[in-house]
Every structure is written in structure tokens, then in C-alpha cells.
Amino acid sequence: MTPGDTGQDLAAASRAAAGSNGRPVPLGTLICPAEAIFDAGDIFARIDALAADKPEPARLQSEVVAILREATTRGRDAIAAAFAEDPFAARPLTRSYAYLTDGLVAAAFHTATRYIHPLPNPTSSERIAAVAVGGYGRGEMAPFSDVDLLFLTPYKITAWAESVIETMLYMLWDLKLKVGHASRTIKDCLRLGREDFTIRTTFLEHRFLTGDVPLAEELDERLRADLFSSGNRDFIEAKLDERERRHKRQGARYMVEPNVKEGKGGLRDLQSLFWIAKYLHNVDNAAELVPLGVFRPEEFESFADAESFLWAVRSHLHLLAGRPNERLTFDMQVEVAQRLGYTDKAGRRAVEVFMQDYFRHATRVGDLTRIFLTKLEATHAGGSGPLIDRLLRRKPRLSPGYVLQHNRLAIEDPKTFLADKLNLLRLFEEGLRTDLLIHPDAMRLVAANLHLIDDEMRNDDEAAQLFIGMLLNHGNPERALRRMNELGVLAAFMPEFEPIVAMMQFNMYHAYTVDEHTIQCIGQLARLERGALEADLPVSTRAIHNGVNRKVLYIALLLHDIGKGRPEDHSILGAEIAHVVCRRLGLTLDECDAVEWLVRNHLLMSDMAQKRDIADPRTVADFAGAVETRKRLDLLLILTVCDIRGVGPDIWNNWKASLIRALYRQTARALETGTDQLTRETRETEAIANLRNALRDWPARQLESEIARHYPPYWQGLHITAHMVFARLLRDLVATGDPAEICIDLHPEEDMDVTRACFAMVDHPGIFARLAGALALVGANICDARTYTTKDGYVTATFWIQDHDGNPFEVSRLPRLTQMIHRTLKGEVVAREALKSRDKIKPREQAFKVPTRVIFDNDGSDIYTIIEVDTRDRPGLLYDLARAMAEANIYVASAVVATYGEQAVDTFYVKDMFGLKFQTPSKQKRLEERLIKAVADGAERAAR
């Protein structure tokens, strides 16, 4: 058994089965009466009655399977109904499924040995015992767990035993059980157990079910004497190595779609601990580890709570899926939370409250297993590493009160250590200073004495300096913060941090919980400061060494999301919290104001860069006005970059980098020379001069004609490289004399992770929508777009696009891409119809609901109305919105597309049919209703 199980141990369960005359015996308290799960007396009597008529073996087997199939359905229904009534009763549930399976195996064995293959006078070799192993042997079964069976024989398997096993397996397979089986002698078991640690582990949890009792008892004795009595170190090393490999496969503990069984802090971690404990201490119940000193009572209690919670989650996952399912995907999270009775609370969805509980349990499992396994690694597996490493490694000079144990930082005298509560912080500072991992005993001591961190300590100047020193002085604050967070020290010292510990944000954008995201951001900042990210972030690297206040930066990043999880705007609430924390940490008033400003505005640069047209001078002028100083600009740049990079492994890319870099450079220039230089006229003059220089080999008359055909916005919104492309495309287009001709230029811009698509054609209504539809059909994700009309009736349109993986399209795909776009634009393919089969949302993503909001902004641009549509993302969204605008005779000058997981924010710079802004509330209301209807109609189509 495992933690929290007050039932029988495995040895007792085996003894009970041996005396039960082949009938199943409950392993402890069940979720409902045993007779409702498997009425052994009735079922065995019915089998005996059938056999009394002496039917043909095949017919008897078929009729017994029918009885057992009916019993399986009835038992499963009874268990599921009881679990629905008591959704956290995980331990009784797992025993109940084991009891039901025991009954089915026992009934199959009874039928096979007594009636189908009877043996009146068996020889000594014609004996067989059915033994449960693995999770089934522990008596822990989720609704669709595998049934792992060992068929034990004394010598080489006989024809009779082979027939019995075959009949049993066919009966169990007919019941749709997933049976893993092996037929072995005791000698086989010992040999294979010595050779393979996985097999040895399954034998650790063997449990006699039915059959020959002396044979099963002999196996038990031989395993204890010949297999489990030696090889401790090798077994521990194998289990630790297996755990490490599993964690690498599954990813971080805080990944938002965790594997409940195999992930970090999951059930397999608990089982690994128990396997090692059982191997070393010969215990059958993890509660026995408390008197042995392996766990403190309070540690065991939290361990048992976590195990029960995880088993409940896993069991609900199985029942919801109707099959084995271990990954807590987004769609399942909503349903499991509902089954467990979670409700919305204080502005947070029920699923977010549930997942915060999940991650807190997983964290506790991780803490306890790490403490246990690290200690074992040190004491049983050598712990010091290879000899050459020990010879070359310089022994660190430790501060008084600390000692080196197995190359880990340990506490010399716990009593002396606890006499000064600041030592609860000094321990982590010492770990950073010496670059040593903290000994598990030291971590346990800290975790058991968090009550010492009180208001007096929180307001202590020396404590504040210790904490700030950990952030600033050792180059790797991420390591200390993560360990402090996992042990509860961070939340104890900074209570404002506690609400975001293990807080999950139910969306597809954030890959980590809020606390882990925060620590990831600190890690990004530390790497940036060391120069490790200079190749990827040259501008940010220069900025961080440009005299920024490091203390302000680190504390602002630590606190930037501290207001999350409440109904208020987390930036505003976070700024208020930050002010209180900063004063407590002893920052100056100027530093407090700087941190508060950064927390309040930590999304400003990201939003401006990704949701606004930074080619519009007004965007830069407004941003410069909000930032005010170069010092703030540098701080906000670094915080923004670290924040985005800390969201998840695939969020940051060169496109985002180019947007933020461009906004930073233009704003820095505006702050130096004044925003009055940010005029459309200035940009137009510069752009025309650049084109003249680039096309100086063109005939003068042709060049002047090209310059004269464009309106001013054209010169302000595109780079010289695009101006050159359009000059060539328009020259070729005019030369054809064909009004139906479409000229296309696709060019990968690798340094921005996009492909630039330029289109030139005769202008006509709805061209932006047609282009958006054509690009959606070829699987392009649109990042940005600009369309401009010329004075002589043409349209120039530029789209920056990515493939579905967020990369530029491969050069080899561009010809086919061009061909498909041509066909769509010429009407050979109708985008509206063709998109129906492609504009779908994946099932696991359908749990995400994003309400549609339409915002009008007439202040953010001098000549356009900015319309921001915030809604659920899908492949055909931009096309639907653009078509709705085309039908309303709205001119779309540019579109900026930002996606945050399942959420899309599409921003359009528009004019009405008369070239005017949308100023009146009535016009805005009508357009808002039209856009919301377009989104709703598209979503309904995608759901079909």
C-alpha cells in the first residue's frame, strides 16, 4: 500500500486471499458495499450451477463470460455512481476496482481449473498460482488500469498449465480487460529480477490472488531472501536514473497540461519513493516510514493528501475519457474541476482554482520526494561523484554554522541555526555564494519552521538586504527563488506572493503557473545581464549595461504579476501591492516610484508593439509621452523582453523582437530629438529620398512617375525594400496592359521570422478581404498588413505572414504558394466556401471561451479610426472581419494581428467610404454589431 492507505498491507492481503477459498477479499474500505461491486457468492454459485449441467467447454466458457460481463458492468456502474457522490474518495475507489478485478480473475481461474481443465490427481509440477504485480499488485487501480498478472508454476510450464492460462486470458480479454501477463517459475523470477530493475520493481508489489498457496508463499520467501536482501545501491541508482529520464520526457512540474501519472510531482514520483523505501526498509505501508524517521508526521500527512488528490484526478480523467488517459488537457481540466465540485471564486474560474490546488499538491510531492531521494542518493549511492571530479573540485569556504555533507550545504547545529531566524534566508544566500546545492535535511528543517518568519522578520532591515542581495549579488537568483518558493519561504517572507503560488491561468498562451513564470523571468534577466543572450538580444543587452537601476529592475520583474487572480486589473492592483512591498524592503522613494510605474505599465510596450501600427508616427509619439524618459524606456524594454521570454519556450520570436526593437529605437530617437520630429511629412520626405537613391539607375521620367502616383501614407508605412519591390511590380503591371493581371512577390525575411508578401493589382472594393482569404487558404498566419491605393487606380498591399509553426515559408514552397494565391484572387477558388473545412477549432481547445470585445480609438491615429477586435482565434477570423468591413464599404489601410494562445487581437486602421473617421456613437454601434455577428457566424461555422 501507499500513503494514506489504512487498509491491509500486501503480505496481509496475500494471507487473506490464501484463506478465502479462491474468493476475492477487499483490501480495505471500499467505495460502496462489496456485494454491489462483485457479489462473489452469487457469481460463483451461478458458475457452479452452469457447470453442473456439464455443457461443452466452449459453451461453458462463453456463458461464464456473459455472467462476468454483466457483473463487470454492474460493478463499474456502482463504483462510478458512488464516486460521483464522493468525488475525492480516491483510495476506496482504487481498492474497489482492484476488488472487482480480483473477482473476475478468481472466477476465470475457478472456471478454467475446476470445470474446463479439471485435474483430479495433479502431480507436483501441475500446480499454478495467479499473482497480481505492479499497480494491480498494490491494489491501486484507476478505472482503466492495466491488469498485470504473473502465472507462477513450480517447474517448466506443463501442457495443463498452458491450457489453464490460455483459457483464463481469453476470458479476461473477452471482458475487455487490458491484461499484461507472464508465465514463470520461481527460478525465472529470481533470474529476471537480478537482470532487470523494472521486473524487480514489479515483484516488490506482488500479491497472491488465487491458486496454489504454498507455491506463492515460496515465491515470497525466495524474493525476500535472494533478491531484495542485496543490491540496494544499484536499485536506488536505477530508480533515480529512471525518474530523471521520465522528468526530461514530461517537462517541468508547472507545465499547464500535466501528466498526472508520469509528470513531475505526479503519482509515479510517489511510487518511486515507495519502491525504494520498501526495498530498503521492507515496509508494506508508507505510514511505517514515520516511526523509521524517514518522514515527519506532518510531511507524511501532506504526502498522503497529495496522493489521494492525484488519484482522484486520475480516476476522473479515466471515467471522462472512457479509456486510460493520464494527461490533464485543457478540455479535461474544466470537466474534472466540475466533477470535483469546484466553483468560480473571486474573479477566477473554477478550473483555475482547481489547477492551483493541483500544482500545489504536485509541488509538495516534488519537495518530499526530492528530500527523500536526495538523502538516499547521498547515503546509499555514493553521492560525491567521480573521483577525478572530487580531486579537481575546490572545496568552498563556508560561513560559520555550515558544513559540507556529500558535497551539499548542510547545517552544523539545527538548534543554533534556528536561534536566529534570519538564517532561514541566509541558508539560500550561502547556497548561491558557494554554488552548492542545499542538503535535504536543511531543506526539511526550514520547511518545518516557516512559522519563524513573522512580521518582525519581514520588516527587518537586515532581512530585506539579505533578500535583495540574493537577487543582485550572485548571478543566479533563479535557483534560490525556485527553492525558496517550493519550500514556502518566499510566500512566508513576502505574503503578497502567496496567492500566485501554483496559480494557473486557463489559457493556451502561458506555459507555466504565475509563480514559475515570474521565476523564469528572473532567470531571463540574470542571463541577459551576464551577456548570455547578447546574440539574440543585442539592444536589450546594451540597455542593461547603460546604467539602469538593477535593484528596481529585479524587484519590478519579481512583482510584475503579483496582482493576478483577482477581479481588479492586475497591473493596477500589482502597482499598489508593489509600493507596499518596496517600502518594506527599504527602497528609496524614487526606487519605489520606479518599481510601481513599471508594474503598472509592464504590458504597455508589448501592447504598443504588437497591437498598434508602429509605422504611424502617432503611436511612437503617444508611447514616448507615456514613458517620458530614456531611463524608463530602458527599464521597460528589458522588463518587457524578459516577461515575454518567460511566458513559454516558443513564445518569443524574431517577429516580436523586430517590433519591440523598432518601437524602442524610434521612441529613443523621439525622446532625444523631440516628438515634433515624428511627423508624416518628415517620414515622407526621407522615404522618397531613399527611393531616389535606390533607383538612381531608373530613367528620371519613370522614377518621377513612380513617386507621383502614391499618396502620403504609402511613404510612411513601408520600408525602402518594399518601396523598391512595388516600383518594379507596378512597372511590370502597367506594361502588361491587362486589368486582370496580379503581380506577386514573396520574400522570406529570416531575421524577422516572416515571409513578406507584396501584391500589386488594379484596385477594386474588398481587396483586403480577398487577400486575407487567399492567405488563410494557403495556411498562412498573418502578422501584419498594409494596403495603399495609388492615384492611377492600383492597389499595393503588403502582408507579413508565417507558416503554422511560426516560421517563414520555406523557399521551395513559394512557387506553389504564389500559384494558389493567384487562383484564389482570380476567383477560381472561392475563399468563403473553401475555408469551411479548414476553419476548425481542435477539440482540446474548445474549452477556451473568449468573449468578443470591439474597441474604437479615434485618438491613437491622426487620420484613421483604430478598431480593436479581441476574440477567440481561428484560421478564418481575419477574413471574416475584413469581409464584414468590405460589405460596410470600409477602407482598411492596415491591420495588426496579435495572438496570445487561443486569444486574437486584430487591430484595423480604417476610414469610412468618405475617407472620414468613425466619430459618431451610432456609426460605431452599427459597425460593432456587424463585427460581432461576423465573429459569431464564423465561430458557429467552425464548430460544425
mmCIF file of C-alpha atoms in Angstrom, residues 830-943:
data_model
loop_
_atom_site.group_PDB
_atom_site.id
_atom_site.type_symbol
_atom_site.label_atom_id
_atom_site.label_comp_id
_atom_site.label_asym_id
_atom_site.label_seq_id
_atom_site.Cartn_x
_atom_site.Cartn_y
_atom_site.Cartn_z
ATOM 1 C CA VAL A 830 -13.903 30.856 -53.503
ATOM 2 C CA ALA A 831 -12.313 31.547 -50.138
ATOM 3 C CA ARG A 832 -15.598 31.656 -48.221
ATOM 4 C CA GLU A 833 -16.526 28.129 -49.294
ATOM 5 C CA ALA A 834 -13.037 26.630 -49.249
ATOM 6 C CA LEU A 835 -12.400 27.845 -45.698
ATOM 7 C CA LYS A 836 -15.356 25.925 -44.252
ATOM 8 C CA SER A 837 -13.409 22.680 -43.988
ATOM 9 C CA ARG A 838 -10.264 24.359 -42.647
ATOM 10 C CA ASP A 839 -11.671 26.892 -40.204
ATOM 11 C CA LYS A 840 -11.946 24.488 -37.271
ATOM 12 C CA ILE A 841 -11.002 24.559 -33.593
ATOM 13 C CA LYS A 842 -9.344 21.441 -32.174
ATOM 14 C CA PRO A 843 -11.448 19.508 -29.613
ATOM 15 C CA ARG A 844 -8.969 20.003 -26.752
ATOM 16 C CA GLU A 845 -9.059 23.762 -27.389
ATOM 17 C CA GLN A 846 -12.840 24.135 -27.376
ATOM 18 C CA ALA A 847 -12.933 24.626 -23.602
ATOM 19 C CA PHE A 848 -11.499 28.111 -24.043
ATOM 20 C CA LYS A 849 -14.108 30.837 -24.213
ATOM 21 C CA VAL A 850 -13.001 34.335 -25.179
ATOM 22 C CA PRO A 851 -15.756 36.974 -25.136
ATOM 23 C CA THR A 852 -15.704 39.253 -28.166
ATOM 24 C CA ARG A 853 -14.917 42.916 -27.478
ATOM 25 C CA VAL A 854 -14.792 45.700 -30.070
ATOM 26 C CA ILE A 855 -12.984 48.914 -29.098
ATOM 27 C CA PHE A 856 -12.928 52.149 -31.139
ATOM 28 C CA ASP A 857 -9.998 54.550 -30.729
ATOM 29 C CA ASN A 858 -10.018 57.891 -32.526
ATOM 30 C CA ASP A 859 -7.084 59.336 -30.571
ATOM 31 C CA GLY A 860 -4.366 56.815 -31.442
ATOM 32 C CA SER A 861 -4.036 57.941 -35.068
ATOM 33 C CA ASP A 862 -4.325 61.341 -36.724
ATOM 34 C CA ILE A 863 -6.163 60.166 -39.850
ATOM 35 C CA TYR A 864 -7.629 56.719 -39.083
ATOM 36 C CA THR A 865 -10.067 55.210 -36.619
ATOM 37 C CA ILE A 866 -8.434 52.296 -34.852
ATOM 38 C CA ILE A 867 -10.750 49.323 -34.331
ATOM 39 C CA GLU A 868 -9.506 46.614 -31.984
ATOM 40 C CA VAL A 869 -11.337 43.270 -32.045
ATOM 41 C CA ASP A 870 -10.463 40.970 -29.159
ATOM 42 C CA THR A 871 -11.928 37.471 -29.581
ATOM 43 C CA ARG A 872 -11.338 33.716 -29.976
ATOM 44 C CA ASP A 873 -8.692 32.950 -32.570
ATOM 45 C CA ARG A 874 -9.296 30.618 -35.504
ATOM 46 C CA PRO A 875 -7.892 30.331 -39.055
ATOM 47 C CA GLY A 876 -10.641 32.303 -40.853
ATOM 48 C CA LEU A 877 -11.114 35.086 -38.294
ATOM 49 C CA LEU A 878 -9.265 37.909 -40.089
ATOM 50 C CA TYR A 879 -11.028 37.044 -43.352
ATOM 51 C CA ASP A 880 -14.471 37.175 -41.690
ATOM 52 C CA LEU A 881 -13.741 40.558 -40.110
ATOM 53 C CA ALA A 882 -12.276 42.006 -43.304
ATOM 54 C CA ARG A 883 -15.253 40.781 -45.359
ATOM 55 C CA ALA A 884 -17.681 42.351 -42.872
ATOM 56 C CA MET A 885 -15.849 45.660 -43.241
ATOM 57 C CA ALA A 886 -15.805 45.392 -47.040
ATOM 58 C CA GLU A 887 -19.565 44.854 -47.069
ATOM 59 C CA ALA A 888 -19.903 48.043 -44.988
ATOM 60 C CA ASN A 889 -17.776 49.977 -47.521
ATOM 61 C CA ILE A 890 -14.965 50.486 -45.033
ATOM 62 C CA TYR A 891 -11.445 51.124 -46.260
ATOM 63 C CA VAL A 892 -8.821 49.116 -44.349
ATOM 64 C CA ALA A 893 -5.443 50.821 -44.516
ATOM 65 C CA SER A 894 -3.607 48.405 -42.257
ATOM 66 C CA ALA A 895 -4.150 45.532 -39.882
ATOM 67 C CA VAL A 896 -2.029 44.363 -36.963
ATOM 68 C CA VAL A 897 -2.621 40.840 -35.708
ATOM 69 C CA ALA A 898 -1.536 39.685 -32.252
ATOM 70 C CA THR A 899 -2.271 36.212 -30.917
ATOM 71 C CA TYR A 900 -1.989 35.056 -27.312
ATOM 72 C CA GLY A 901 -2.699 31.348 -27.420
ATOM 73 C CA GLU A 902 -6.430 30.987 -28.125
ATOM 74 C CA GLN A 903 -6.970 34.766 -27.986
ATOM 75 C CA ALA A 904 -6.591 37.007 -31.033
ATOM 76 C CA VAL A 905 -6.437 40.787 -31.034
ATOM 77 C CA ASP A 906 -6.947 42.067 -34.583
ATOM 78 C CA THR A 907 -6.418 45.805 -34.909
ATOM 79 C CA PHE A 908 -7.573 47.693 -38.009
ATOM 80 C CA TYR A 909 -6.752 51.244 -39.124
ATOM 81 C CA VAL A 910 -9.815 52.298 -41.134
ATOM 82 C CA LYS A 911 -11.791 55.103 -42.770
ATOM 83 C CA ASP A 912 -15.377 55.171 -43.936
ATOM 84 C CA MET A 913 -16.366 55.404 -47.613
ATOM 85 C CA PHE A 914 -15.939 59.190 -47.491
ATOM 86 C CA GLY A 915 -12.402 58.995 -46.079
ATOM 87 C CA LEU A 916 -13.502 60.054 -42.610
ATOM 88 C CA LYS A 917 -13.090 58.634 -39.115
ATOM 89 C CA PHE A 918 -15.920 56.848 -37.304
ATOM 90 C CA GLN A 919 -16.716 59.588 -34.823
ATOM 91 C CA THR A 920 -20.424 59.205 -34.057
ATOM 92 C CA PRO A 921 -21.563 56.628 -31.465
ATOM 93 C CA SER A 922 -24.371 55.423 -33.751
ATOM 94 C CA LYS A 923 -21.979 54.576 -36.613
ATOM 95 C CA GLN A 924 -19.648 52.844 -34.149
ATOM 96 C CA LYS A 925 -22.532 50.843 -32.685
ATOM 97 C CA ARG A 926 -23.708 49.614 -36.094
ATOM 98 C CA LEU A 927 -20.194 48.571 -37.073
ATOM 99 C CA GLU A 928 -19.625 46.884 -33.699
ATOM 100 C CA GLU A 929 -22.795 44.814 -34.158
ATOM 101 C CA ARG A 930 -21.722 43.849 -37.677
ATOM 102 C CA LEU A 931 -18.278 42.707 -36.494
ATOM 103 C CA ILE A 932 -19.637 40.760 -33.519
ATOM 104 C CA LYS A 933 -22.095 38.995 -35.844
ATOM 105 C CA ALA A 934 -19.258 38.134 -38.249
ATOM 106 C CA VAL A 935 -17.277 36.605 -35.375
ATOM 107 C CA ALA A 936 -20.310 34.663 -34.085
ATOM 108 C CA ASP A 937 -21.245 33.335 -37.532
ATOM 109 C CA GLY A 938 -17.682 32.238 -38.172
ATOM 110 C CA ALA A 939 -17.437 30.552 -34.770
ATOM 111 C CA GLU A 940 -20.685 28.682 -35.406
ATOM 112 C CA ARG A 941 -19.370 27.519 -38.780
ATOM 113 C CA ALA A 942 -16.102 26.379 -37.181
ATOM 114 C CA ALA A 943 -17.964 24.369 -34.537
#
